[in-house]
mmCIF file of C-alpha atoms in Angstrom:
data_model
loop_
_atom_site.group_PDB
_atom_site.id
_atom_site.type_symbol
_atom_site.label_atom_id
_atom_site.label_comp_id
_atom_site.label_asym_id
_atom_site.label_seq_id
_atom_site.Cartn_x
_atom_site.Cartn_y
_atom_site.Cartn_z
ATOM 1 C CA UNK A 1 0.000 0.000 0.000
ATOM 2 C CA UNK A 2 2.557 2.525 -0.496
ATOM 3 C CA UNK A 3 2.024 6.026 -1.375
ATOM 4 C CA UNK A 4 -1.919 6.385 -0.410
ATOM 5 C CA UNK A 5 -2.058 7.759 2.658
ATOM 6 C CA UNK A 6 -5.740 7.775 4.717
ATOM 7 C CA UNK A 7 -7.184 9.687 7.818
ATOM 8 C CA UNK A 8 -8.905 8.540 10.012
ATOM 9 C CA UNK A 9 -8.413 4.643 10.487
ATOM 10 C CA UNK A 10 -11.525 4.699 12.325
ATOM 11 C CA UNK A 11 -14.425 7.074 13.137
ATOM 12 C CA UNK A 12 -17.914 6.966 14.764
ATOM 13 C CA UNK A 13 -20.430 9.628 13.463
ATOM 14 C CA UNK A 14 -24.314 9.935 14.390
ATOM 15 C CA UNK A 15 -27.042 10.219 11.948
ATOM 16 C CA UNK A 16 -26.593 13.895 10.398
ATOM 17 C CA UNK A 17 -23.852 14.471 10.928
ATOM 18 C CA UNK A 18 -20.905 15.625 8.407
ATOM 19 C CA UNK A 19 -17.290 14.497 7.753
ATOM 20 C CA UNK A 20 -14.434 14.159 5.679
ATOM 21 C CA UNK A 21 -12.228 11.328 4.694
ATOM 22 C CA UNK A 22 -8.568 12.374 4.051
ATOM 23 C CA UNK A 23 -6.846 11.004 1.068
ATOM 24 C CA UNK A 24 -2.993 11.573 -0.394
ATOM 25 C CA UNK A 25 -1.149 9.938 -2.659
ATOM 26 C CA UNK A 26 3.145 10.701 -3.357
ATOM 27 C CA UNK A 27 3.080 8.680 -6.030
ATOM 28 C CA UNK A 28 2.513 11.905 -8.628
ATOM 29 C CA UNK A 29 -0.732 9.834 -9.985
ATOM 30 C CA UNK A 30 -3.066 11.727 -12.242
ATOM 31 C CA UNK A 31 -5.699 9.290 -11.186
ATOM 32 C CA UNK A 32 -7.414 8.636 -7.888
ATOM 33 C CA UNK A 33 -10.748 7.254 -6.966
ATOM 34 C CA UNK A 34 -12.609 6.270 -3.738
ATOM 35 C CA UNK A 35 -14.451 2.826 -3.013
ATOM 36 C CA UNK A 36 -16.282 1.507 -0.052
ATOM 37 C CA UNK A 37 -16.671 -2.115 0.832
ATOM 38 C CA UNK A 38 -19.730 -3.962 2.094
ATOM 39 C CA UNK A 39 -20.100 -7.269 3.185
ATOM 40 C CA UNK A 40 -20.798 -9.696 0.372
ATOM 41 C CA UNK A 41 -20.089 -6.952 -1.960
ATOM 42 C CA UNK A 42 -16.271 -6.193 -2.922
ATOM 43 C CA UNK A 43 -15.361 -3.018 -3.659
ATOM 44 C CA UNK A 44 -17.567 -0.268 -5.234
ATOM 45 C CA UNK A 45 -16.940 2.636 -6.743
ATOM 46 C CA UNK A 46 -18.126 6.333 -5.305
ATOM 47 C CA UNK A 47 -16.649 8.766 -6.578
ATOM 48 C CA UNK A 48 -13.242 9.013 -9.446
ATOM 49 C CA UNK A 49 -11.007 11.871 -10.319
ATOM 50 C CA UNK A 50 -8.690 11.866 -13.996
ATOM 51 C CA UNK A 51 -6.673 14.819 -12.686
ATOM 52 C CA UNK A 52 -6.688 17.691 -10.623
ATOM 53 C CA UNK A 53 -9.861 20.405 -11.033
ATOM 54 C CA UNK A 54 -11.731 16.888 -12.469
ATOM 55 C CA UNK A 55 -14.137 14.874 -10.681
ATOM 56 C CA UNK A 56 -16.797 12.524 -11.765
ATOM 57 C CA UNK A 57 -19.193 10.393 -10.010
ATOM 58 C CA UNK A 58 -19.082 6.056 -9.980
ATOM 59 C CA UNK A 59 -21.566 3.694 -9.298
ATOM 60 C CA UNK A 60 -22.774 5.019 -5.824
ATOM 61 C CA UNK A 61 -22.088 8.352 -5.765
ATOM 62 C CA UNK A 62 -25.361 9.381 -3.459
ATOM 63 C CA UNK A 63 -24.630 11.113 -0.040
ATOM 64 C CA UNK A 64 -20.751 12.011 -1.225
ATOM 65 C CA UNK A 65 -18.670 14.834 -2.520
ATOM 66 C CA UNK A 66 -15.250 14.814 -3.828
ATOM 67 C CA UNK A 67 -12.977 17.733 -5.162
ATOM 68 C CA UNK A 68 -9.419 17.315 -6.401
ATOM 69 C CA UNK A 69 -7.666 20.448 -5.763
ATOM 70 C CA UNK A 70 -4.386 19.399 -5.888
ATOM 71 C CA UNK A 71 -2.911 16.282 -7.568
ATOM 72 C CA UNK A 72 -2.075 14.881 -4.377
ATOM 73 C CA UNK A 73 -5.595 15.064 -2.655
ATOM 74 C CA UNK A 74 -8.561 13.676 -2.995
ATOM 75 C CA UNK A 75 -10.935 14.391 0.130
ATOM 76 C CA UNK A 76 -14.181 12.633 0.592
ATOM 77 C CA UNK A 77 -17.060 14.246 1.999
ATOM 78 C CA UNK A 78 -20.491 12.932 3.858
ATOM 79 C CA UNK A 79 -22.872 15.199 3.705
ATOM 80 C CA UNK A 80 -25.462 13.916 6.173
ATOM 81 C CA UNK A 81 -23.811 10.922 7.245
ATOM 82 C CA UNK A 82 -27.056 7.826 7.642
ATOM 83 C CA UNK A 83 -26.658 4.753 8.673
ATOM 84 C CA UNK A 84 -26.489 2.813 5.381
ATOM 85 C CA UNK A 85 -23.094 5.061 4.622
ATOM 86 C CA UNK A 86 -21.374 2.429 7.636
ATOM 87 C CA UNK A 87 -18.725 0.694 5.681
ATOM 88 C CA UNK A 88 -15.006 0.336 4.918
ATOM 89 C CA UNK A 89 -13.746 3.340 2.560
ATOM 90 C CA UNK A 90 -10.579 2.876 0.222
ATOM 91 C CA UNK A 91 -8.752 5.491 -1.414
ATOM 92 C CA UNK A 92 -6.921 4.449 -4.799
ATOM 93 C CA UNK A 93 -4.895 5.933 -7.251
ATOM 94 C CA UNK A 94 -3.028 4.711 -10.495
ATOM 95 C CA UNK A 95 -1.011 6.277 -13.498
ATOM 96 C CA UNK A 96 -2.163 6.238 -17.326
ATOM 97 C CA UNK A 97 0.190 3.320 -18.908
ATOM 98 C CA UNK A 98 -1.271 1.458 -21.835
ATOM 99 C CA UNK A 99 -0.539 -1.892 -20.693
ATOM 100 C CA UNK A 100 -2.979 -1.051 -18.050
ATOM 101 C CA UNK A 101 -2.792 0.533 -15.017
ATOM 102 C CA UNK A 102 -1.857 -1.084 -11.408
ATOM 103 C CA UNK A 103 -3.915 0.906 -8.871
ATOM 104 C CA UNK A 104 -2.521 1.152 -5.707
ATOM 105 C CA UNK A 105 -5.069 1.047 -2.228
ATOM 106 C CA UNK A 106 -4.693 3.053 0.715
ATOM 107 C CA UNK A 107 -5.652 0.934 4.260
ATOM 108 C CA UNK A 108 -8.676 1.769 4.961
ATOM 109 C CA UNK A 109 -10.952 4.093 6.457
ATOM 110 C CA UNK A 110 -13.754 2.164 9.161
ATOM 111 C CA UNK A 111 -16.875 4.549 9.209
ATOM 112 C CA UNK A 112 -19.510 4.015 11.670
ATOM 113 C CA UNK A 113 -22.815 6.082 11.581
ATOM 114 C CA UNK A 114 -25.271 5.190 14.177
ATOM 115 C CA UNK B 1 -26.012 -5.541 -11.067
ATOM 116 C CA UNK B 2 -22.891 -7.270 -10.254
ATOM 117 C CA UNK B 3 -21.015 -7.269 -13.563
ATOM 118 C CA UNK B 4 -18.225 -9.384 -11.814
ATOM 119 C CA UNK B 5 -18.900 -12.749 -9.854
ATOM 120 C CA UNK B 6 -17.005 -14.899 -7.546
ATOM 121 C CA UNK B 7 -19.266 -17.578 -6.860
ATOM 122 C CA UNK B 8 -17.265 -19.132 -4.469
ATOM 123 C CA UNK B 9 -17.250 -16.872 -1.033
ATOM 124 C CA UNK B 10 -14.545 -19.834 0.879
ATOM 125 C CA UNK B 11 -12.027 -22.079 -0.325
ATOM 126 C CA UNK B 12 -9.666 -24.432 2.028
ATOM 127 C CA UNK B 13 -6.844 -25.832 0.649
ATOM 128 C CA UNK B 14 -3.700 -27.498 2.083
ATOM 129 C CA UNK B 15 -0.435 -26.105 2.136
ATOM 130 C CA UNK B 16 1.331 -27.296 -0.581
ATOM 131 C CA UNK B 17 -1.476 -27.824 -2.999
ATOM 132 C CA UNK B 18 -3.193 -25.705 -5.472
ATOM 133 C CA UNK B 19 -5.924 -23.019 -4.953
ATOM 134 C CA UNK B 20 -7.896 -22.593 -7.975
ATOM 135 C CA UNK B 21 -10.147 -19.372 -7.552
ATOM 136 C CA UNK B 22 -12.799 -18.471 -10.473
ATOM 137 C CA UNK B 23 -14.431 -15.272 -11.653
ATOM 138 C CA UNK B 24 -17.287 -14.449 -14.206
ATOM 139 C CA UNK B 25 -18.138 -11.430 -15.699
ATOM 140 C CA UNK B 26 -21.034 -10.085 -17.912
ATOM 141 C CA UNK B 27 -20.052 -7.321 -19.539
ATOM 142 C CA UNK B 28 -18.497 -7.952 -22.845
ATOM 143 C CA UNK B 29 -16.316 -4.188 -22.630
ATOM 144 C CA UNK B 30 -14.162 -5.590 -20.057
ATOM 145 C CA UNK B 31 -10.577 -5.778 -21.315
ATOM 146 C CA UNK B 32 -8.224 -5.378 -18.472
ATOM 147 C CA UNK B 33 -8.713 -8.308 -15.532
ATOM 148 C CA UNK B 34 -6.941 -7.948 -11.977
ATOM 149 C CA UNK B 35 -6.648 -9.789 -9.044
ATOM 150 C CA UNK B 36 -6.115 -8.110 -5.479
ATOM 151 C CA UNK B 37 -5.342 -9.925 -2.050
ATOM 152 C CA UNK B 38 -6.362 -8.410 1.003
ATOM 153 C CA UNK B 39 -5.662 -9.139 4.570
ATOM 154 C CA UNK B 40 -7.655 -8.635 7.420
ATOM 155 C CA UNK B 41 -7.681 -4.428 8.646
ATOM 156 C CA UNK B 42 -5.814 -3.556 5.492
ATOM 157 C CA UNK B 43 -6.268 -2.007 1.778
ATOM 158 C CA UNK B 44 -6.031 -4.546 -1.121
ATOM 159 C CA UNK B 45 -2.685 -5.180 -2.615
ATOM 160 C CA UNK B 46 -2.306 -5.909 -6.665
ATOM 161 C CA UNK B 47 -1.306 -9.409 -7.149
ATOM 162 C CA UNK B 48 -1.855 -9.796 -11.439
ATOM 163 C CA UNK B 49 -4.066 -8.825 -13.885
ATOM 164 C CA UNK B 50 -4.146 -9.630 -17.675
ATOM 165 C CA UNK B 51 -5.312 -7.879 -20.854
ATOM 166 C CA UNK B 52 -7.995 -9.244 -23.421
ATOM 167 C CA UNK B 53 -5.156 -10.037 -26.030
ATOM 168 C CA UNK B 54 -3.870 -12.484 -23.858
ATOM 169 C CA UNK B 55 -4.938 -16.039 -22.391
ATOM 170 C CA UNK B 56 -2.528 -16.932 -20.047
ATOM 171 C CA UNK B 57 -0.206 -14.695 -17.265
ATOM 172 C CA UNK B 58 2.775 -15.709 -14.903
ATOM 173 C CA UNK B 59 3.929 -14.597 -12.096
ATOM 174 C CA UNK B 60 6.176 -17.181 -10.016
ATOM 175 C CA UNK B 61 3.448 -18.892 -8.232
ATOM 176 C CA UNK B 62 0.207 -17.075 -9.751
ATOM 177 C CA UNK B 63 -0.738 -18.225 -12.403
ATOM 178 C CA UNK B 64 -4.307 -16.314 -13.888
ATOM 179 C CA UNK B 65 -6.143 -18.013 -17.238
ATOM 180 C CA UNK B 66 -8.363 -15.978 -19.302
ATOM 181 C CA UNK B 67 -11.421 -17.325 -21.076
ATOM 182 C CA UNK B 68 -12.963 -14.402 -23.015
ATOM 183 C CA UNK B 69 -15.558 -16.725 -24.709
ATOM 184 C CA UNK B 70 -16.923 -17.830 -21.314
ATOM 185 C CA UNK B 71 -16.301 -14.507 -20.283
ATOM 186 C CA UNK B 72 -14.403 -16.545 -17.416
ATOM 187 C CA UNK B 73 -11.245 -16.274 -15.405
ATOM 188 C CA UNK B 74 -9.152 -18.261 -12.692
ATOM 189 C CA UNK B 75 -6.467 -17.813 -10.585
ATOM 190 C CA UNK B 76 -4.071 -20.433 -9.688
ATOM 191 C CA UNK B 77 -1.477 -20.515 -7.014
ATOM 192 C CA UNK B 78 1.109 -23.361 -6.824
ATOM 193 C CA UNK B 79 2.140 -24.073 -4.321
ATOM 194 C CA UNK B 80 0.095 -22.698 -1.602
ATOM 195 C CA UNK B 81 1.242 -21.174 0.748
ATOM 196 C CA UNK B 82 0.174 -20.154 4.717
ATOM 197 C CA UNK B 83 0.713 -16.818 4.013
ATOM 198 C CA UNK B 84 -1.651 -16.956 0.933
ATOM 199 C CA UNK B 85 -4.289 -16.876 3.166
ATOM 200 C CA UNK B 86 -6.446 -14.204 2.225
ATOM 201 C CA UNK B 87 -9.700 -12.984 0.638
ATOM 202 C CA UNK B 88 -8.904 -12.927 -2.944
ATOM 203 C CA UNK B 89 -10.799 -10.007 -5.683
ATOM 204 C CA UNK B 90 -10.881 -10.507 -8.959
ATOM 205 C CA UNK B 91 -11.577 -7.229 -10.420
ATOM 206 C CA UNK B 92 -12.292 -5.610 -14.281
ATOM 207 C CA UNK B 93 -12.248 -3.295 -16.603
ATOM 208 C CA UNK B 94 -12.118 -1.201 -19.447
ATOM 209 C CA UNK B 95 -8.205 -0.262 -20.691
ATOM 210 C CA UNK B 96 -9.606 2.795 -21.906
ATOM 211 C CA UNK B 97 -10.434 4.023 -18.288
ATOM 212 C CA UNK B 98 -8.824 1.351 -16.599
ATOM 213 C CA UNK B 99 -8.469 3.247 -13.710
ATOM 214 C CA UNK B 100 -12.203 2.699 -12.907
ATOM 215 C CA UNK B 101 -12.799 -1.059 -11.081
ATOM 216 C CA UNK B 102 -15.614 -3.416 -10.882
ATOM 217 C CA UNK B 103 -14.983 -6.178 -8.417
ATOM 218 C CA UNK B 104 -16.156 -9.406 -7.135
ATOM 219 C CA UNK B 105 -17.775 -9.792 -3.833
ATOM 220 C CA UNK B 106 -14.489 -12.172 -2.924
ATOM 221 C CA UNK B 107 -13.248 -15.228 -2.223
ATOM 222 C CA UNK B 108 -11.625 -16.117 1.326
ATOM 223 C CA UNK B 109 -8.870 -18.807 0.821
ATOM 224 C CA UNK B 110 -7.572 -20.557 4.086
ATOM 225 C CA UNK B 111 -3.845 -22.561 3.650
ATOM 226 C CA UNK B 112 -4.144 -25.301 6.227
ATOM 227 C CA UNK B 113 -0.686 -27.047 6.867
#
């Protein structure tokens, strides 16, 4: 997991309330994207960003906001944190290569919302 | 709709022998394969992944085969290890944005020795 750096490791929110997940990277990747994991349900996508000032939503992008500010950043934002946002978040981030790219995982963030 | 599938959520194996894990997928775009391992309290780490034009990759004891017509992959490991104990990912997608994933729900292999 080298190079993707996340804050917090864990956290414990109530219903309604806001947060951020931290994200860096010192890898000087042009890509980065954030998953969460569920049980039973690998990884999925929330949010993706192709370079800085870019963002773009993924397959559950509901109740999250991204910006990309920097190429090294890549925050995650809850809005209203519910319930059904408890899960395991994963920051990633990759370069372009056309062999394919090799995208690297930060540890983990453990999100609670009761 | 799970576009990826790992039908298999365990596999036990003994140390020594081989694991054989297995992955479908349904969408016919998918170009770029992967496999991650993950341990327990950490992020997933890349283990191999193989392009479209290819059926076969190596990588000392990993071994992943590619089936495009069955839209089917599998990844061997030979010999298996303790430390291969893991839950396994098999992930996909397009090379074109390859930096956007679809994964498997997961497979959990336990070495016993």
């Amino acid at each position: 997991n080298a190079g993707v750096t996340q804050t917090p490791k864990f956290q414990v929110l109530k219903t309604g309330q806001s947060m951020t997940l931290q994200c860096a990277q010192d890898m000087n990747h042009e890509y980065m994207s954030w998953y969460r994991q569920d049980p039973g349900m690998g990884l999925r996508l929330i949010h993706y960003s192709v370079g800085a000032g870019i963002t773009d939503q993924g397959e559950v992008p509901n109740g999250y906001n991204v910006s990309r500010s920097t190429t090294e950043d890549f925050p995650l934002r809850l809005l209203s944190a519910a319930p059904s946002q408890t899960s395991v978040y994963f920051c990633a981030s990759s370069y372009s290569s056309i062999s394919g790219n090799t995208i690297y995982f930060g540890e983990g963030s453990w999100l609670t919302v009761v | 709709d799970q576009q990826v599938k790992q039908n298999s959520p365990s596999l036990s194996v003994q140390e020594g022998r081989i694991s054989i894990l297995n992955c479908d997928y349904t969408n016919s775009m998918f170009d770029y394969f992967l496999w991650y391992k993950k341990y327990p309290a950490e992020g997933p780490t890349f283990l191999i992944s193989i392009s479209s034009i290819k059926d076969k990759n190596e990588d000392g004891r990993f071994t992943v085969f590619l089936n495009k017509s069955a839209k089917h992959l599998s990844l061997h490991i030979v010999p298996s290890q303790p430390g291969d104990s893991a839950v396994y990912f098999c992930a996909a997608s397009q090379l074109s944005n390859d930096y956007k994933l679809s994964f498997g729900a997961g497979t959990t292999v336990t070495v016993r020795a």
